[in-house]
mmCIF file of C-alpha atoms in Angstrom:
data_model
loop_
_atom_site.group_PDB
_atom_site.id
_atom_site.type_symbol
_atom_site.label_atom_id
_atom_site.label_comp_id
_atom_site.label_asym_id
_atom_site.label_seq_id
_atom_site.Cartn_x
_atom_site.Cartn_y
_atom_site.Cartn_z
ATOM 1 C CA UNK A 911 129.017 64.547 282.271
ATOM 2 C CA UNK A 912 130.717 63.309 279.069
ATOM 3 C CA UNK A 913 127.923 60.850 277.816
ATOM 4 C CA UNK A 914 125.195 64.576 278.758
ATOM 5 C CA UNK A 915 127.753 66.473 277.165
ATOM 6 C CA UNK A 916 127.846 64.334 273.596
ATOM 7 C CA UNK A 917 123.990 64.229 273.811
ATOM 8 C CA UNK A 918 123.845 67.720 273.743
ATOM 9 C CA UNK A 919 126.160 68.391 271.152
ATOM 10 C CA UNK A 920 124.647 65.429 269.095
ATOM 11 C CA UNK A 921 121.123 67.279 269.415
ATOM 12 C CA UNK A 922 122.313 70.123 268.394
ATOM 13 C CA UNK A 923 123.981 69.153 265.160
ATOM 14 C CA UNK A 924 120.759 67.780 264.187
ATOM 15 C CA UNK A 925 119.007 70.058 261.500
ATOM 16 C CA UNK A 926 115.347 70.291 261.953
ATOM 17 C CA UNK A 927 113.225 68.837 259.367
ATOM 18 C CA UNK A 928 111.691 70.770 257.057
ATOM 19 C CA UNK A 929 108.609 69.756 255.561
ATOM 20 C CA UNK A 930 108.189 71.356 251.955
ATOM 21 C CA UNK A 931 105.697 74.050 251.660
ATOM 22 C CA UNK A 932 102.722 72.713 249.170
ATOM 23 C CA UNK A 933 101.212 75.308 246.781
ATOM 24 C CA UNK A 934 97.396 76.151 247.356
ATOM 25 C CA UNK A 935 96.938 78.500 244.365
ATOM 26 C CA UNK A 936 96.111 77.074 240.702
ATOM 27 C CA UNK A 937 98.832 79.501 239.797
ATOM 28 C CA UNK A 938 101.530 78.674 242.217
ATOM 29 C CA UNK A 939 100.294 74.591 241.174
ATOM 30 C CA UNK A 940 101.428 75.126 237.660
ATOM 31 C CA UNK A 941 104.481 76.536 238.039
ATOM 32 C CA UNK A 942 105.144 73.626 240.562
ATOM 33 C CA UNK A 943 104.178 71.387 238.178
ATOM 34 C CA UNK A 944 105.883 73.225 235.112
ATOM 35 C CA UNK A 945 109.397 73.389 237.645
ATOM 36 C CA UNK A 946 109.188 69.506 238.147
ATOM 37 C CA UNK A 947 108.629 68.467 234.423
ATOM 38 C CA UNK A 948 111.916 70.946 233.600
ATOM 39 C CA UNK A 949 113.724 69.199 236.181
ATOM 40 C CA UNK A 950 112.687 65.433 235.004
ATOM 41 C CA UNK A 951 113.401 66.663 231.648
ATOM 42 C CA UNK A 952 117.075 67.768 232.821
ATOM 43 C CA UNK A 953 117.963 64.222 234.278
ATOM 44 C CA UNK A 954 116.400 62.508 230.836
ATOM 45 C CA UNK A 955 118.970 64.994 228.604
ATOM 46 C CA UNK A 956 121.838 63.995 231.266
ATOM 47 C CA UNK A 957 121.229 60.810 230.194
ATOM 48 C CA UNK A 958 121.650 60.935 226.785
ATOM 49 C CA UNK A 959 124.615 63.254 227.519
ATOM 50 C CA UNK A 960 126.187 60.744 229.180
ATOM 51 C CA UNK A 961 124.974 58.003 226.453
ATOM 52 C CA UNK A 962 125.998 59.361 223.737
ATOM 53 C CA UNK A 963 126.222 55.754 221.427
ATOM 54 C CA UNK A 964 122.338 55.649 222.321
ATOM 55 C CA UNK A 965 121.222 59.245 220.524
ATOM 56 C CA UNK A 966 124.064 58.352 217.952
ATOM 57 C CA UNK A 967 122.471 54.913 217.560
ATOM 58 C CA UNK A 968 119.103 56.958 217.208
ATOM 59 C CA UNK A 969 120.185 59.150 214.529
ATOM 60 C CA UNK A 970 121.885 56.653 212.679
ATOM 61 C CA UNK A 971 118.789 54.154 212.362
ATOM 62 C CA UNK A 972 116.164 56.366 209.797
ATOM 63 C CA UNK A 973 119.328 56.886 208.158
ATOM 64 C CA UNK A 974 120.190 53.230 207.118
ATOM 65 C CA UNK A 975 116.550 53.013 206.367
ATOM 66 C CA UNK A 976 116.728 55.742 203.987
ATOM 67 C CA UNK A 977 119.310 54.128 202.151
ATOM 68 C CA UNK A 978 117.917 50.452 202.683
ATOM 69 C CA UNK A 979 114.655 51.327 200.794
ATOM 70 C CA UNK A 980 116.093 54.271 198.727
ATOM 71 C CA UNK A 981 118.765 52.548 196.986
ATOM 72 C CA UNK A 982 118.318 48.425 198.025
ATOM 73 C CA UNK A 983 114.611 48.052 197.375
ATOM 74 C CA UNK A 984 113.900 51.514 195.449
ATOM 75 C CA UNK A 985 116.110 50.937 192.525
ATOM 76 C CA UNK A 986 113.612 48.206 191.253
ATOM 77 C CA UNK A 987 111.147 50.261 191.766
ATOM 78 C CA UNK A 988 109.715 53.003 188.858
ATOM 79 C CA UNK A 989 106.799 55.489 189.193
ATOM 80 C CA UNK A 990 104.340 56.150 186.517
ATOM 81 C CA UNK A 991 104.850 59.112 184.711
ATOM 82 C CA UNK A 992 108.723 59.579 185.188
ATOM 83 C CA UNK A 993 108.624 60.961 189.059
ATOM 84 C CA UNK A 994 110.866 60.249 191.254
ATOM 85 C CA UNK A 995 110.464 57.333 193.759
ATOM 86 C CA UNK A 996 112.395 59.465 196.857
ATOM 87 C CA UNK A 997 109.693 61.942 196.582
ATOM 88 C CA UNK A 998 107.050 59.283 197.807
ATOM 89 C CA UNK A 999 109.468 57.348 199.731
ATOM 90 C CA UNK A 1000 110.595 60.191 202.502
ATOM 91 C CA UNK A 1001 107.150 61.338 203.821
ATOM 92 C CA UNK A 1002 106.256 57.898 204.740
ATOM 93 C CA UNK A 1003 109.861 57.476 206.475
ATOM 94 C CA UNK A 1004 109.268 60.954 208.253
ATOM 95 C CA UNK A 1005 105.910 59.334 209.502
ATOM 96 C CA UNK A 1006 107.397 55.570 210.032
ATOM 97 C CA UNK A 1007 110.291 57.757 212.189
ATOM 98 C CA UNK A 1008 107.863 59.251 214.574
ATOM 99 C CA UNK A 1009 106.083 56.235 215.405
ATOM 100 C CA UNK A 1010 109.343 53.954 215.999
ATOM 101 C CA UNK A 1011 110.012 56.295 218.393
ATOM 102 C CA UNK A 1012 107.278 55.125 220.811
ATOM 103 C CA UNK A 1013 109.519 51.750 221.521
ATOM 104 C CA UNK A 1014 112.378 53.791 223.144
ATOM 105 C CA UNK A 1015 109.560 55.820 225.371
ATOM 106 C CA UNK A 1016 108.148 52.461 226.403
ATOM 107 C CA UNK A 1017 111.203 51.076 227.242
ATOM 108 C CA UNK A 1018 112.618 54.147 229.489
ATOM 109 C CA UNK A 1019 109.553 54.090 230.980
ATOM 110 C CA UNK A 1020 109.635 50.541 231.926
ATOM 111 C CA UNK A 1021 113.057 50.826 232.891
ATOM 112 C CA UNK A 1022 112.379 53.182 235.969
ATOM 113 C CA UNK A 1023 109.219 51.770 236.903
ATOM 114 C CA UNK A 1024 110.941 48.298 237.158
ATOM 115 C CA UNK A 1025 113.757 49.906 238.627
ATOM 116 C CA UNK A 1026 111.954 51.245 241.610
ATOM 117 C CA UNK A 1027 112.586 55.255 240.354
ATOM 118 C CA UNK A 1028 109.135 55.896 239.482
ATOM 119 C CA UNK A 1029 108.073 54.787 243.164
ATOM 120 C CA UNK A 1030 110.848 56.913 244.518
ATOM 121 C CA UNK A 1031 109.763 60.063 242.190
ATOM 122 C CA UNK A 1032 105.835 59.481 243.608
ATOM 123 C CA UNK A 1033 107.414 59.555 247.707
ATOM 124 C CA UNK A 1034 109.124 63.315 246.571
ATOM 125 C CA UNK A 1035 107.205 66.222 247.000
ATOM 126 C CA UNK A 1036 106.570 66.746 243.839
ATOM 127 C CA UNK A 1037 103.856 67.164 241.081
ATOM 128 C CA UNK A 1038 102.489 63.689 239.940
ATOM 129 C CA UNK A 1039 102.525 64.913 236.456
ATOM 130 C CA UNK A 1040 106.198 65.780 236.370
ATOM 131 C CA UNK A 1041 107.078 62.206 236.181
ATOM 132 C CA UNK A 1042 105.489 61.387 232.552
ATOM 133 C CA UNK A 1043 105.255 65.094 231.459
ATOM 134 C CA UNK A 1044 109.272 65.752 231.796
ATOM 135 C CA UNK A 1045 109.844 62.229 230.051
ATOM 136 C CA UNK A 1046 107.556 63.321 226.958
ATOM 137 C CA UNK A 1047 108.862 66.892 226.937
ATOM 138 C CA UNK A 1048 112.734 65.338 226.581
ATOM 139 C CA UNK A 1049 110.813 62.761 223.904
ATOM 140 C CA UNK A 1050 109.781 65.409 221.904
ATOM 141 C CA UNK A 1051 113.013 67.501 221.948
ATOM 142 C CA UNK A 1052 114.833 64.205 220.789
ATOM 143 C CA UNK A 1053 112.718 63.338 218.054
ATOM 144 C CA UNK A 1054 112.374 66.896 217.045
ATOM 145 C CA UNK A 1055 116.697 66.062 216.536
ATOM 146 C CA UNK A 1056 115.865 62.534 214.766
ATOM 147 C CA UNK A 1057 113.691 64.159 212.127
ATOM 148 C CA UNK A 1058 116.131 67.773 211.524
ATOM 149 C CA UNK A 1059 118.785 64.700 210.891
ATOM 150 C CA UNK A 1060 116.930 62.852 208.529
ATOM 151 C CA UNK A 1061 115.532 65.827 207.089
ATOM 152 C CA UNK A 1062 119.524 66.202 205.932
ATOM 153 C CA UNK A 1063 119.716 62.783 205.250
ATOM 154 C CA UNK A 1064 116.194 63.329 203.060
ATOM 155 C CA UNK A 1065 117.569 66.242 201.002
ATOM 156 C CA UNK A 1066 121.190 64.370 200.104
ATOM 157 C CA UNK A 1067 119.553 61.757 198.600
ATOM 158 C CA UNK A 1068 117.718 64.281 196.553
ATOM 159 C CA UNK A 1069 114.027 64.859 198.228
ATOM 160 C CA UNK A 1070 112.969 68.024 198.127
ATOM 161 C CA UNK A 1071 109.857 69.725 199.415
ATOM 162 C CA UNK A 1072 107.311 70.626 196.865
ATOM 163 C CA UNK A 1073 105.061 73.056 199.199
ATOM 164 C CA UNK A 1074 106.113 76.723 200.129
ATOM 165 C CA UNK A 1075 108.518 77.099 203.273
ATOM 166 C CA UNK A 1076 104.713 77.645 205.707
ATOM 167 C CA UNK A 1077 103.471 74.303 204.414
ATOM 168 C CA UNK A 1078 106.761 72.558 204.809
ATOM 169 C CA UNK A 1079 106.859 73.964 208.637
ATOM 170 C CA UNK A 1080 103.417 73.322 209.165
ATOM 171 C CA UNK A 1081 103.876 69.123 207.826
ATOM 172 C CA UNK A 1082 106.928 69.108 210.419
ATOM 173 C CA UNK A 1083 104.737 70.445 213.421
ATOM 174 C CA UNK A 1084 102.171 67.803 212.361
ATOM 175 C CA UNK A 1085 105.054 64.925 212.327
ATOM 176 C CA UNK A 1086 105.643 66.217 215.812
ATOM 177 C CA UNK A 1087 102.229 66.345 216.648
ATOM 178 C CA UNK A 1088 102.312 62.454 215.628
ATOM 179 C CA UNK A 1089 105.022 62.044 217.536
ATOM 180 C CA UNK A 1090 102.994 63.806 220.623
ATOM 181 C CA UNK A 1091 99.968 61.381 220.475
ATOM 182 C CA UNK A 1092 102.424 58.614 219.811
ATOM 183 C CA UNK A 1093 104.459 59.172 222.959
ATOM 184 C CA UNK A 1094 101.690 59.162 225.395
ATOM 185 C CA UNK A 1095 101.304 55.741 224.073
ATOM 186 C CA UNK A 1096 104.478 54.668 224.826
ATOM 187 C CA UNK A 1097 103.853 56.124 228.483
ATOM 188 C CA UNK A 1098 101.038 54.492 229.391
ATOM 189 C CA UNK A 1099 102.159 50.389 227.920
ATOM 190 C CA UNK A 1100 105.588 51.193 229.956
ATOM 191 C CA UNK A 1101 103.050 51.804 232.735
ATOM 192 C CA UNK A 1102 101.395 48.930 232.221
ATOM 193 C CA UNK A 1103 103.706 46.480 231.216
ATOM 194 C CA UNK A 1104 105.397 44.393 234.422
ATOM 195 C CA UNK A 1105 108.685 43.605 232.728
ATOM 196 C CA UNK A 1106 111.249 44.692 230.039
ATOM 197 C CA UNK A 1107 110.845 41.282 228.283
ATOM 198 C CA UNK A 1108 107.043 42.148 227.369
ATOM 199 C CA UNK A 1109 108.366 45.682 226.335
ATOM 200 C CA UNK A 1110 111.132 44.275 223.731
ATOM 201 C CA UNK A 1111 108.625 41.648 222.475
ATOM 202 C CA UNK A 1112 105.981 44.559 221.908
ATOM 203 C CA UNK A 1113 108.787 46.399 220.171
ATOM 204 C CA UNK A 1114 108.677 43.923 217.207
ATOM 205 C CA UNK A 1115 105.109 44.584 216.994
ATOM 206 C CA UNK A 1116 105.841 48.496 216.169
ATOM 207 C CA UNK A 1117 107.299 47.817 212.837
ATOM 208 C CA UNK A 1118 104.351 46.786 210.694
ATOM 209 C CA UNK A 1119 102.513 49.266 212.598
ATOM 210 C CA UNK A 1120 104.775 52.301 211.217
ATOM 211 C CA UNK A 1121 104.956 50.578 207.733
ATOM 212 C CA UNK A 1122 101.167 50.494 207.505
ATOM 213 C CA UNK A 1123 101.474 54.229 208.105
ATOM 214 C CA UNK A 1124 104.362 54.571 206.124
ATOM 215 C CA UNK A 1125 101.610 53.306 203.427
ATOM 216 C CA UNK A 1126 99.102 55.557 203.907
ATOM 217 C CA UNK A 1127 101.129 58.555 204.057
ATOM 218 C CA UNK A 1128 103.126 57.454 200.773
ATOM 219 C CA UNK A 1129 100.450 57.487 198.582
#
């Protein structure tokens, strides 16, 4: 009677399994997906929350460069006609910003893939696009903070912008915009890549990459 008894109770504390209801409507499949890449979006920003040397780390970096090639390298450095070298310097660092920010997408996203999380996110009912559209939607709100920061840092050391206040939004959407195409990029060689030793060798290769921008968009 005791052994029945137990059974029974044990059977009855068990919660039946409920299987999660999957949306049929292309509506109801966007706001599924939309839901997914908030919530993979949430955990990225809780992890920078509770990094904070990482993000400071982040923001500190375009500033040393500013000053490394500002003041280091630009005072032996004159432009024809009596301009100012900081006025060519900072659009190619706002570009050079945008793509260095593709090693820290490859390596989060080799992180959890290596890790096993990506795997784990893929078992969840959830949208498959959640898992690389939340990580690029928390990429872009970063580097959206990376480039207001050296934006600051720009105008201390005396850049200014020489177009009205719609042309100087409309360059920052574009440097976003790079920072969009750039991302994806990031995605899909974390992806790819089997270990985080190929990812921090690859990272070396991202420098001369963003300088030969940094050329292009400096002259």
């Amino acid at each position: 009677m005791t052994t029945t008894a137990k059974d029974a109770a044990a059977r009855a504390s068990l919660r039946p399994i409920v299987r999660p209801e999957i949306p049929r409507t292309r509506r109801a499949r966007l706001r599924w997906a939309l839901t997914d890449s908030w919530t993979i979006t949430q955990r990225d920003l809780t992890h920078w929350v509770r990094e904070p040397g990482r993000v400071i780390a982040g923001l500190l970096y375009p500033c040393v460069m500013v000053l490394l090639f500002g003041y280091v390298f630009g005072s032996s450095m004159s432009v024809e006609g009596g301009g100012d070298y900081r006025q060519f310097l900072m659009p190619g660092m706002f570009a050079m910003t945008m793509m260095m920010g593709i090693g820290e997408t490859m390596s989060a996203i080799n992180s959890d893939a290596s890790k096993g999380v990506t795997d784990r996110f893929r078992s969840m009912p959830m949208a498959p696009s959640a898992v690389v559209s939340g990580r690029s939607v928390a990429d872009i709100m970063n580097s959206a903070l990376d480039l207001a920061f050296l934006l600051v840092c720009a105008m201390i050391v005396g850049w200014k912008s020489n177009g009205s206040v719609t042309e100087t939004a409309a360059a920052i959407g574009l440097l976003l915009l790079l920072r969009l195409a750039a991302l994806w990029v990031g995605i899909y060689i974390g992806l790819v890549v089997r270990n985080p030793e190929t990812v921090a060798s690859l990272y070396g290769m991202l420098f001369p990459l963003s300088v030969r921008q940094y050329r292009r968009l400096s002259r």
